[in-house]
Tab-separated table of C-alpha atoms in Angstrom:
chain	number	residue	atom	x	y	z
A	1	MET	CA	14.579	-25.549	-28.135
A	2	ALA	CA	17.652	-24.089	-29.854
A	3	ASP	CA	21.282	-25.596	-29.494
A	4	SER	CA	23.726	-23.455	-27.561
A	5	SER	CA	26.099	-24.098	-30.796
A	6	ARG	CA	26.479	-20.770	-31.937
A	7	GLY	CA	28.176	-19.238	-28.756
A	8	THR	CA	27.534	-16.834	-26.255
A	9	TYR	CA	25.639	-12.931	-26.126
A	10	TRP	CA	25.664	-10.231	-24.721
A	11	ILE	CA	24.001	-6.894	-25.541
A	12	THR	CA	24.393	-3.582	-23.462
A	13	THR	CA	21.622	-1.230	-24.100
A	14	PHE	CA	22.044	2.930	-23.498
A	15	GLY	CA	18.680	5.321	-23.343
A	16	CYS	CA	15.114	5.000	-23.707
A	17	GLN	CA	12.852	2.374	-22.603
A	18	MET	CA	12.035	1.880	-26.108
A	19	ASN	CA	15.693	0.757	-26.499
A	20	LYS	CA	15.102	-1.508	-23.647
A	21	ALA	CA	11.983	-3.325	-25.272
A	22	ASP	CA	14.282	-3.753	-28.537
A	23	SER	CA	17.016	-5.326	-26.448
A	24	GLU	CA	14.559	-7.673	-25.374
A	25	ARG	CA	13.261	-8.695	-28.597
A	26	MET	CA	17.213	-9.044	-30.069
A	27	ALA	CA	18.128	-11.085	-27.080
A	28	GLY	CA	14.521	-13.258	-28.278
A	29	ILE	CA	16.079	-13.385	-31.295
A	30	LEU	CA	19.442	-14.345	-30.654
A	31	GLU	CA	18.084	-17.007	-28.249
A	32	SER	CA	16.638	-18.566	-30.937
A	33	MET	CA	18.875	-18.538	-33.210
A	34	GLY	CA	21.269	-20.652	-31.143
A	35	TYR	CA	23.380	-17.934	-29.023
A	36	SER	CA	22.987	-18.553	-25.512
A	37	ALA	CA	22.680	-14.921	-22.847
A	38	GLY	CA	26.863	-15.031	-21.801
A	39	SER	CA	28.329	-13.980	-18.314
A	40	GLY	CA	30.056	-10.843	-19.298
A	41	GLU	CA	31.210	-8.378	-21.943
A	42	ASP	CA	34.415	-9.765	-22.758
A	43	GLN	CA	33.606	-13.658	-23.026
A	44	ALA	CA	30.693	-13.255	-25.637
A	45	ASP	CA	31.062	-14.673	-29.060
A	46	LEU	CA	28.390	-11.711	-30.094
A	47	VAL	CA	28.284	-8.277	-28.466
A	48	LEU	CA	26.062	-5.693	-29.645
A	49	TYR	CA	25.475	-2.512	-28.494
A	50	ASN	CA	21.891	-0.712	-29.334
A	51	THR	CA	22.656	2.551	-28.794
A	52	CYS	CA	21.213	6.233	-27.743
A	53	THR	CA	22.202	9.459	-29.754
A	54	ILE	CA	19.989	11.728	-27.594
A	55	ARG	CA	23.050	13.119	-25.938
A	56	ASP	CA	26.426	13.174	-26.949
A	57	ASN	CA	27.499	11.647	-24.222
A	58	ALA	CA	26.008	8.636	-24.586
A	59	GLU	CA	27.198	8.167	-28.044
A	60	GLN	CA	30.306	9.271	-26.785
A	61	LYS	CA	30.192	6.225	-24.047
A	62	VAL	CA	29.225	4.120	-27.279
A	63	TYR	CA	32.395	4.383	-29.012
A	64	SER	CA	34.352	3.835	-26.020
A	65	TYR	CA	32.372	0.761	-25.649
A	66	LEU	CA	32.987	-0.051	-29.181
A	67	GLY	CA	37.324	0.797	-28.254
A	68	ARG	CA	38.078	-2.088	-26.358
A	69	GLN	CA	35.935	-4.406	-28.316
A	70	ALA	CA	37.821	-3.714	-31.699
A	71	ARG	CA	41.356	-3.902	-30.125
A	72	ARG	CA	39.975	-7.504	-28.536
A	73	LYS	CA	38.104	-8.532	-32.410
A	74	ARG	CA	41.849	-8.086	-34.196
A	75	ASP	CA	42.906	-11.117	-31.477
A	76	ASN	CA	39.895	-13.088	-31.967
A	77	PRO	CA	38.284	-12.508	-35.594
A	78	ALA	CA	35.487	-15.074	-34.746
A	79	LEU	CA	34.388	-12.699	-32.628
A	80	THR	CA	30.766	-11.567	-34.040
A	81	LEU	CA	30.157	-7.079	-33.223
A	82	VAL	CA	27.430	-5.205	-33.532
A	83	VAL	CA	25.918	-1.583	-33.370
A	84	ALA	CA	22.234	-1.738	-33.103
A	85	GLY	CA	20.041	1.698	-31.987
A	86	CYS	CA	19.532	4.890	-32.944
A	87	VAL	CA	23.702	5.889	-33.551
A	88	ALA	CA	23.737	3.194	-35.619
A	89	GLN	CA	21.327	4.661	-37.804
A	90	GLN	CA	22.410	8.186	-37.518
A	91	GLU	CA	25.877	6.995	-38.194
A	92	GLY	CA	25.303	4.225	-40.588
A	93	GLU	CA	28.680	3.753	-43.260
A	94	SER	CA	30.406	6.211	-41.110
A	95	LEU	CA	30.939	3.425	-38.482
A	96	LEU	CA	32.522	0.999	-40.267
A	97	ARG	CA	34.904	3.851	-41.867
A	98	ARG	CA	36.086	4.221	-37.614
A	99	VAL	CA	35.036	0.235	-36.813
A	100	PRO	CA	36.499	-1.117	-39.897
A	101	GLU	CA	36.222	-5.032	-37.184
A	102	LEU	CA	32.178	-4.075	-37.048
A	103	ASP	CA	29.733	-7.301	-38.968
A	104	LEU	CA	26.672	-5.070	-38.287
A	105	VAL	CA	24.919	-1.584	-38.186
A	106	MET	CA	21.263	-1.459	-38.283
A	107	GLY	CA	18.824	0.830	-37.131
A	108	PRO	CA	16.159	1.024	-34.478
A	109	GLN	CA	13.074	-0.020	-37.436
A	110	HIS	CA	15.382	-3.280	-38.224
A	111	ALA	CA	15.447	-4.879	-34.711
A	112	ASN	CA	13.181	-7.615	-35.778
A	113	ARG	CA	15.595	-8.162	-38.784
A	114	LEU	CA	18.673	-9.578	-36.675
A	115	ASP	CA	18.822	-13.026	-38.089
A	116	THR	CA	18.018	-12.009	-41.652
A	117	LEU	CA	20.530	-10.031	-41.462
A	118	LEU	CA	23.859	-12.095	-39.036
A	119	SER	CA	22.633	-14.722	-41.902
A	120	GLN	CA	23.996	-12.114	-44.371
A	121	VAL	CA	26.886	-11.224	-42.143
A	122	GLU	CA	28.134	-15.644	-41.315
A	123	ALA	CA	27.791	-15.556	-45.335
A	124	GLY	CA	30.784	-12.838	-44.899
A	125	GLN	CA	29.094	-9.626	-45.986
A	126	GLN	CA	29.967	-6.445	-43.834
A	127	VAL	CA	26.152	-5.768	-43.336
A	128	VAL	CA	24.234	-1.976	-43.240
A	129	ALA	CA	21.428	-1.872	-42.628
A	130	THR	CA	19.812	1.802	-42.011
A	131	ASP	CA	17.225	2.323	-44.989
A	132	ASP	CA	12.880	2.618	-43.868
A	133	HIS	CA	11.898	-0.060	-43.259
A	134	HIS	CA	7.716	-0.937	-42.205
A	135	ILE	CA	7.884	-3.306	-38.777
A	136	LEU	CA	5.963	-6.234	-39.284
A	137	GLU	CA	4.601	-7.198	-36.564
A	138	ASP	CA	6.368	-9.534	-34.287
A	139	ILE	CA	6.540	-13.537	-34.457
A	140	THR	CA	9.921	-14.214	-32.279
A	141	THR	CA	9.760	-13.654	-28.092
A	142	ALA	CA	10.999	-11.717	-26.493
A	143	ARG	CA	13.852	-12.200	-24.026
A	144	ARG	CA	12.099	-10.294	-20.645
A	145	ASP	CA	14.787	-8.588	-18.027
A	146	SER	CA	11.754	-9.469	-15.515
A	147	SER	CA	9.190	-12.040	-15.119
A	148	LEU	CA	6.266	-10.105	-14.494
A	149	CYS	CA	6.352	-6.391	-15.844
A	150	ALA	CA	6.665	-6.452	-19.529
A	151	TRP	CA	6.945	-3.620	-22.111
A	152	VAL	CA	4.830	-3.976	-24.695
A	153	ASN	CA	5.831	-1.391	-28.159
A	154	VAL	CA	1.959	0.194	-29.702
A	155	ILE	CA	3.474	2.956	-31.704
A	156	TYR	CA	7.139	2.695	-33.530
A	157	GLY	CA	8.887	6.289	-34.590
A	158	CYS	CA	7.369	10.016	-34.442
A	159	ASN	CA	6.464	12.589	-36.996
A	160	GLU	CA	7.379	15.583	-34.314
A	161	ARG	CA	10.344	18.030	-35.721
A	162	CYS	CA	10.951	19.113	-32.068
A	163	THR	CA	14.188	21.816	-33.139
A	164	TYR	CA	15.985	20.176	-30.671
A	165	CYS	CA	15.485	16.235	-30.779
A	166	VAL	CA	17.220	13.331	-33.358
A	167	VAL	CA	14.695	10.250	-32.715
A	168	PRO	CA	12.477	10.913	-36.382
A	169	SER	CA	15.674	11.041	-38.008
A	170	VAL	CA	16.673	7.775	-36.541
A	171	ARG	CA	13.679	5.800	-35.905
A	172	GLY	CA	11.874	6.901	-38.577
A	173	GLN	CA	7.563	8.098	-39.730
A	174	GLU	CA	5.177	6.891	-36.862
A	175	GLN	CA	3.864	2.947	-37.574
A	176	SER	CA	0.610	2.043	-34.612
A	177	ARG	CA	0.198	-2.067	-34.614
A	178	LEU	CA	-2.986	-2.588	-34.128
A	179	PRO	CA	-5.483	-3.032	-31.705
A	180	GLN	CA	-5.701	-6.936	-32.349
A	181	ALA	CA	-2.387	-7.837	-32.429
A	182	ILE	CA	-0.818	-5.554	-29.155
A	183	ARG	CA	-3.855	-7.525	-27.155
A	184	LEU	CA	-3.061	-10.634	-28.805
A	185	GLU	CA	0.752	-10.182	-27.189
A	186	MET	CA	-0.824	-8.779	-23.831
A	187	GLU	CA	-3.293	-11.857	-23.685
A	188	GLY	CA	0.417	-13.889	-24.059
A	189	LEU	CA	2.394	-12.502	-21.341
A	190	ALA	CA	-1.018	-13.228	-18.480
A	191	ALA	CA	-1.089	-16.325	-19.561
A	192	SER	CA	3.224	-16.225	-19.000
A	193	GLY	CA	2.295	-15.079	-15.334
A	194	TYR	CA	3.004	-10.937	-16.312
A	195	LYS	CA	1.302	-8.524	-14.367
A	196	GLU	CA	2.491	-5.118	-15.565
A	197	ILE	CA	1.902	-3.792	-19.063
A	198	THR	CA	3.617	-0.730	-20.212
A	199	LEU	CA	2.498	-0.074	-23.452
A	200	LEU	CA	5.046	2.351	-25.230
A	201	GLY	CA	5.673	4.711	-27.609
A	202	GLN	CA	8.375	6.744	-28.720
A	203	ASN	CA	4.832	10.043	-28.535
A	204	ILE	CA	2.257	7.299	-27.163
A	205	ASP	CA	-0.760	9.787	-27.532
A	206	ALA	CA	-0.091	9.882	-31.381
A	207	TYR	CA	-0.955	5.808	-31.654
A	208	GLY	CA	-3.407	5.227	-33.954
A	209	ARG	CA	-2.899	8.337	-36.776
A	210	ASP	CA	-2.396	5.916	-38.821
A	211	LEU	CA	-4.557	4.051	-38.687
A	212	PRO	CA	-7.955	3.619	-40.277
A	213	GLY	CA	-11.604	4.159	-38.924
A	214	ILE	CA	-13.526	6.984	-37.731
A	215	THR	CA	-17.282	7.038	-35.514
A	216	PRO	CA	-20.092	7.651	-36.564
A	217	GLU	CA	-19.754	10.942	-35.219
A	218	GLY	CA	-16.787	11.985	-36.492
A	219	ARG	CA	-14.333	11.178	-33.907
A	220	ARG	CA	-10.823	9.453	-35.183
A	221	GLN	CA	-11.151	5.997	-33.966
A	222	ASN	CA	-8.098	3.552	-32.891
A	223	THR	CA	-6.698	6.698	-29.927
A	224	LEU	CA	-4.206	5.667	-27.416
A	225	THR	CA	-8.525	6.688	-25.456
A	226	ASP	CA	-9.668	3.820	-27.192
A	227	LEU	CA	-6.776	1.369	-26.835
A	228	LEU	CA	-6.534	1.289	-23.370
A	229	HIS	CA	-10.799	0.437	-23.073
A	230	HIS	CA	-9.691	-2.357	-25.938
A	231	VAL	CA	-6.700	-3.803	-23.611
A	232	HIS	CA	-8.377	-3.630	-20.137
A	233	ASP	CA	-9.950	-6.423	-19.142
A	234	VAL	CA	-7.128	-9.032	-19.958
A	235	GLU	CA	-7.506	-11.555	-17.100
A	236	GLY	CA	-4.307	-12.120	-15.599
A	237	ILE	CA	-2.717	-8.435	-16.473
A	238	GLU	CA	-3.557	-6.336	-12.595
A	239	ARG	CA	-1.284	-3.175	-13.719
A	240	ILE	CA	-1.458	-0.916	-16.674
A	241	ARG	CA	1.048	1.775	-17.250
A	242	PHE	CA	1.882	3.787	-21.016
A	243	ALA	CA	4.531	5.743	-22.323
A	244	THR	CA	6.102	8.224	-23.727
A	245	SER	CA	2.951	11.464	-23.699
A	246	HIS	CA	2.490	15.001	-25.597
A	247	PRO	CA	1.280	17.427	-24.589
A	248	ARG	CA	-0.058	18.565	-27.518
A	249	TYR	CA	-2.372	15.123	-27.729
A	250	PHE	CA	-2.633	14.389	-24.143
A	251	THR	CA	-6.526	14.444	-24.527
A	252	GLU	CA	-9.222	15.223	-21.137
A	253	ARG	CA	-10.485	11.991	-22.381
A	254	LEU	CA	-7.281	10.297	-22.116
A	255	ILE	CA	-7.527	11.415	-18.935
A	256	GLU	CA	-11.175	10.187	-17.384
A	257	ALA	CA	-10.359	6.854	-19.023
A	258	CYS	CA	-7.176	6.328	-16.744
A	259	ALA	CA	-9.627	7.563	-14.061
A	260	GLU	CA	-12.571	5.272	-15.190
A	261	LEU	CA	-10.636	2.462	-15.828
A	262	PRO	CA	-9.070	0.454	-13.108
A	263	LYS	CA	-6.089	-1.668	-13.953
A	264	VAL	CA	-5.089	2.215	-15.275
A	265	CYS	CA	-1.576	3.619	-12.638
A	266	GLU	CA	-2.146	6.805	-11.782
A	267	HIS	CA	1.234	8.110	-12.709
A	268	PHE	CA	1.398	10.161	-15.982
A	269	HIS	CA	5.001	10.839	-18.046
A	270	VAL	CA	4.545	13.974	-19.823
A	271	PRO	CA	7.653	15.772	-20.952
A	272	PHE	CA	7.302	19.411	-20.615
A	273	GLN	CA	10.669	20.933	-21.186
A	274	SER	CA	10.879	24.483	-20.726
A	275	GLY	CA	8.433	26.289	-18.640
A	276	ASP	CA	8.928	29.784	-21.297
A	277	ASP	CA	6.262	29.891	-23.983
A	278	LYS	CA	9.310	31.693	-26.265
A	279	LEU	CA	11.123	28.881	-26.056
A	280	LEU	CA	8.257	25.893	-26.500
A	281	LYS	CA	8.048	27.838	-29.735
A	282	ALA	CA	11.547	27.958	-31.302
A	283	MET	CA	11.300	23.764	-29.658
A	284	ALA	CA	9.117	23.263	-32.146
A	285	ARG	CA	6.859	21.771	-28.934
A	286	GLY	CA	3.208	22.923	-30.371
A	287	TYR	CA	1.959	23.258	-26.376
A	288	THR	CA	2.283	26.657	-24.149
A	289	THR	CA	3.230	26.633	-20.060
A	290	ALA	CA	-1.067	27.210	-19.881
A	291	ARG	CA	-1.272	24.287	-21.732
A	292	TYR	CA	0.241	21.885	-19.447
A	293	ARG	CA	-0.962	23.404	-16.538
A	294	ARG	CA	-4.284	22.482	-17.353
A	295	ILE	CA	-3.144	19.503	-18.211
A	296	VAL	CA	-1.959	18.668	-14.922
A	297	GLU	CA	-4.787	20.450	-13.247
A	298	GLN	CA	-7.176	18.345	-14.981
A	299	ILE	CA	-4.979	15.428	-14.472
A	300	ARG	CA	-5.435	16.500	-9.990
A	301	LYS	CA	-9.296	16.744	-10.388
A	302	LEU	CA	-9.870	13.859	-11.354
A	303	MET	CA	-7.757	11.612	-9.744
A	304	PRO	CA	-5.802	13.752	-6.755
A	305	ASP	CA	-3.277	11.396	-5.615
A	306	ALA	CA	-1.527	10.528	-9.642
A	307	ALA	CA	1.765	10.834	-9.629
A	308	ILE	CA	2.955	13.063	-12.834
A	309	SER	CA	7.116	13.055	-14.022
A	310	ALA	CA	8.217	14.489	-16.702
A	311	ASP	CA	11.197	15.730	-19.067
A	312	ALA	CA	13.232	19.344	-18.993
A	313	ILE	CA	15.863	20.815	-20.478
A	314	VAL	CA	18.368	23.564	-19.699
A	315	GLY	CA	20.579	25.693	-21.736
A	316	PHE	CA	18.337	25.674	-25.026
A	317	PRO	CA	20.479	27.581	-27.811
A	318	GLY	CA	18.809	31.468	-26.601
A	319	GLU	CA	17.781	30.551	-23.534
A	320	THR	CA	18.323	33.641	-20.929
A	321	ASP	CA	18.514	33.829	-17.381
A	322	ALA	CA	14.732	34.812	-17.037
A	323	GLN	CA	13.025	32.479	-19.367
A	324	PHE	CA	15.201	29.367	-16.696
A	325	ARG	CA	13.480	31.185	-13.905
A	326	ARG	CA	10.406	30.033	-15.291
A	327	THR	CA	10.840	26.293	-15.688
A	328	LEU	CA	11.834	26.523	-11.826
A	329	GLU	CA	8.847	28.434	-11.752
A	330	LEU	CA	7.163	25.934	-12.786
A	331	VAL	CA	8.784	22.582	-11.216
A	332	ASP	CA	8.011	24.888	-7.738
A	333	GLU	CA	4.358	25.390	-8.960
A	334	ILE	CA	3.607	21.926	-10.033
A	335	GLY	CA	5.546	20.347	-8.004
A	336	PHE	CA	6.879	16.646	-9.869
A	337	ASP	CA	7.136	13.966	-8.150
A	338	LEU	CA	10.349	12.991	-10.564
A	339	LEU	CA	11.904	15.476	-13.291
A	340	ASN	CA	14.539	13.606	-15.508
A	341	THR	CA	16.552	16.801	-16.425
A	342	ALA	CA	19.537	17.307	-19.021
A	343	ALA	CA	21.759	19.811	-20.285
A	344	TYR	CA	20.908	20.712	-23.680
A	345	SER	CA	23.271	18.985	-26.139
A	346	PRO	CA	23.475	19.917	-30.002
A	347	ARG	CA	22.570	16.671	-32.184
A	348	PRO	CA	23.536	16.233	-35.948
A	349	ASN	CA	21.009	16.946	-38.297
A	350	THR	CA	18.744	19.179	-36.257
A	351	PRO	CA	18.068	22.511	-36.800
A	352	ALA	CA	18.644	24.087	-33.047
A	353	ALA	CA	22.529	22.317	-33.532
A	354	ASP	CA	23.463	24.743	-35.855
A	355	TRP	CA	21.931	28.336	-33.720
A	356	PRO	CA	24.601	30.966	-32.923
A	357	ASP	CA	22.644	31.488	-30.275
A	358	GLN	CA	24.565	28.435	-28.266
A	359	VAL	CA	24.648	28.710	-24.471
A	360	GLU	CA	28.062	28.733	-22.474
A	361	GLU	CA	28.507	25.130	-21.057
A	362	HIS	CA	29.433	26.108	-17.643
A	363	VAL	CA	26.222	28.633	-17.710
A	364	LYS	CA	24.479	25.222	-18.759
A	365	VAL	CA	26.143	23.127	-15.771
A	366	GLU	CA	25.702	25.888	-13.331
A	367	ARG	CA	21.682	25.747	-14.340
A	368	LEU	CA	21.154	22.526	-14.470
A	369	LYS	CA	22.599	22.429	-10.764
A	370	GLU	CA	20.766	24.491	-9.888
A	371	LEU	CA	17.281	22.299	-11.106
A	372	ASN	CA	18.972	19.547	-9.784
A	373	ALA	CA	18.616	20.768	-6.150
A	374	LEU	CA	14.570	21.448	-6.594
A	375	VAL	CA	13.689	18.545	-8.210
A	376	GLU	CA	15.377	16.856	-5.182
A	377	ARG	CA	13.214	19.619	-2.862
A	378	LYS	CA	9.757	19.112	-4.270
A	379	ALA	CA	9.770	15.400	-4.929
A	380	LYS	CA	11.107	15.099	-1.220
A	381	ALA	CA	7.856	16.976	-0.355
A	382	CYS	CA	5.637	14.800	-2.594
A	383	SER	CA	6.590	11.488	-0.899
A	384	GLN	CA	5.732	12.957	2.291
A	385	ARG	CA	2.160	12.215	1.796
A	386	TYR	CA	2.355	8.957	1.564
A	387	LEU	CA	3.761	8.052	4.673
A	388	GLY	CA	1.487	6.518	6.825
A	389	ARG	CA	-0.057	5.388	4.359
A	390	VAL	CA	-0.942	2.296	2.809
A	391	GLU	CA	0.406	1.215	-0.374
A	392	GLU	CA	-0.994	-0.974	-2.983
A	393	VAL	CA	2.924	-2.457	-4.169
A	394	LEU	CA	4.123	-5.228	-6.567
A	395	ALA	CA	6.612	-7.299	-5.376
A	396	GLU	CA	9.168	-6.821	-8.403
A	397	GLY	CA	12.139	-8.456	-7.144
A	398	ILE	CA	15.078	-8.299	-4.034
A	399	ASN	CA	16.242	-5.711	-2.575
A	400	PRO	CA	20.349	-5.418	-3.013
A	401	LYS	CA	21.793	-4.064	-0.756
A	402	ASP	CA	19.572	-5.643	1.864
A	403	GLY	CA	18.116	-9.637	0.482
A	404	THR	CA	15.301	-10.359	3.936
A	405	GLN	CA	13.769	-7.144	1.616
A	406	LEU	CA	11.287	-7.126	-0.819
A	407	MET	CA	11.060	-4.290	-3.205
A	408	GLY	CA	8.492	-2.499	-5.627
A	409	ARG	CA	6.324	-0.061	-6.996
A	410	THR	CA	3.203	1.630	-5.971
A	411	ARG	CA	0.980	2.299	-8.721
A	412	THR	CA	1.984	5.799	-8.094
A	413	ASN	CA	5.533	4.396	-8.950
A	414	ARG	CA	7.022	5.176	-6.376
A	415	LEU	CA	10.168	2.734	-5.333
A	416	THR	CA	8.753	0.905	-2.130
A	417	PHE	CA	11.320	-1.916	0.454
A	418	PHE	CA	10.089	-4.013	2.691
A	419	PRO	CA	10.614	-6.557	4.248
A	420	ALA	CA	9.742	-9.926	3.160
A	421	GLY	CA	8.470	-12.050	6.023
A	422	SER	CA	6.061	-14.607	4.253
A	423	HIS	CA	5.698	-12.388	0.796
A	424	ARG	CA	7.567	-13.699	-2.435
A	425	VAL	CA	8.410	-12.262	-5.391
A	426	GLY	CA	5.365	-11.094	-7.973
A	427	ASP	CA	2.331	-11.182	-4.704
A	428	THR	CA	0.923	-7.336	-4.289
A	429	VAL	CA	1.259	-6.182	-0.971
A	430	PRO	CA	-0.673	-3.366	1.351
A	431	VAL	CA	2.643	-1.470	2.838
A	432	ARG	CA	2.087	0.558	6.279
A	433	ILE	CA	4.664	3.088	4.232
A	434	GLU	CA	7.155	4.378	7.880
A	435	GLN	CA	9.818	6.446	5.949
A	436	VAL	CA	10.115	8.680	2.905
A	437	ARG	CA	13.014	9.810	0.805
A	438	ALA	CA	13.052	12.000	-2.329
A	439	PHE	CA	12.356	8.952	-4.618
A	440	SER	CA	11.594	5.762	-2.629
A	441	LEU	CA	9.435	4.855	0.409
A	442	SER	CA	9.862	1.869	3.401
A	443	GLY	CA	7.414	0.359	5.225
A	444	SER	CA	6.130	-2.571	6.472
A	445	ALA	CA	3.844	-5.581	5.104
A	446	GLN	CA	0.083	-5.217	6.111
A	447	ALA	CA	-2.304	-8.095	6.622
A	448	GLN	CA	-5.293	-6.802	5.779
A	449	PRO	CA	-5.760	-5.951	1.324
A	450	ALA	CA	-5.236	-3.337	0.064
A	451	LEU	CA	-7.811	-0.237	-0.653
A	452	VAL	CA	-9.982	-1.367	-3.531
A	453	ARG	CA	-9.394	1.747	-6.399
């Protein structure tokens, strides 16, 4: 066991699930080096910000945090200050000019090299690691935030070129992990008591495009569908989820596999971004609203109770009021269980940032407000279907607002609260739903087993 002679660390994570998974891996590396988890940001000997650059407000928040730590470092030169993730990749050496107190600036592709890079810092160097780097298989153990639910990266990077998105330039080209390595990691997690796995990729439906293999029928092997079949029977894993999907690659074969494989949860996150075809073309999304509707129709045909969540952008350059209304119409028609919404934020080195027809900020704010109100109304309506039903809930923790209650999620990803009674964290509990809200449920544990799906 590593000692804690190096002191304590603190990681603050901004952004997506990929960043959260990266932070868990970097925490594992730090602990293998002899660091121990700190009790607070302002007391830690090493502070690491794992950053997001999807929207400007997330990026600016990082600089605010950095300013506080830079002042602290001027009083305590022994403090090690690290910026990782997408802002690091985007800004590179310019971050050092802006915050000269930084010791290490490292892009997402270098997360697995944290120990090597820190050894250079300890040798007296100020390090910038933002070059293209092949992501090798992990040989470290992540320090996971949950003891039941785990992220498993299956593909890194993104080859898409959406005109608003900075991800391909900061996370690099697609790199798929081998199916055998993914299964081996899941088997290790199952042996450690994990029950739910979320397979992660920036564009997970692209999994395997860079791997060899063609079937005798001429079909590409090593697709996400093939991977689900390959890992489905890992003993001890009760639930499998995956995110994030892209409508361009979301196939009927994948939907059929999800319906056939009992461990795959009935929840799909498929961003649509806009309900207007002209805007989708300007975004370079590669599908139409008709195509998106067919995906939803096929999901609901094979899995009528499946939950569907998505992402949407308002105020994309050139968006007219009529085009925004088409987004509202799509949301109203489909009735998403959850919709992550955002006002368009121009990002550096993306085509749309330089277009002349930018939407005024006050218009974006009003459209976002109107969309969010509709999202909540539709989510409340979606929740009604749970009332009186018995749902299978994996108890993931104790309700922080009521210590007598456990909380967990249904297979459809609805957050659910219920009195603990004799149940413990880690139990899969049949819960009769007695109260429904837009984005959560409450109920009571039942004696009878949950329905086998």
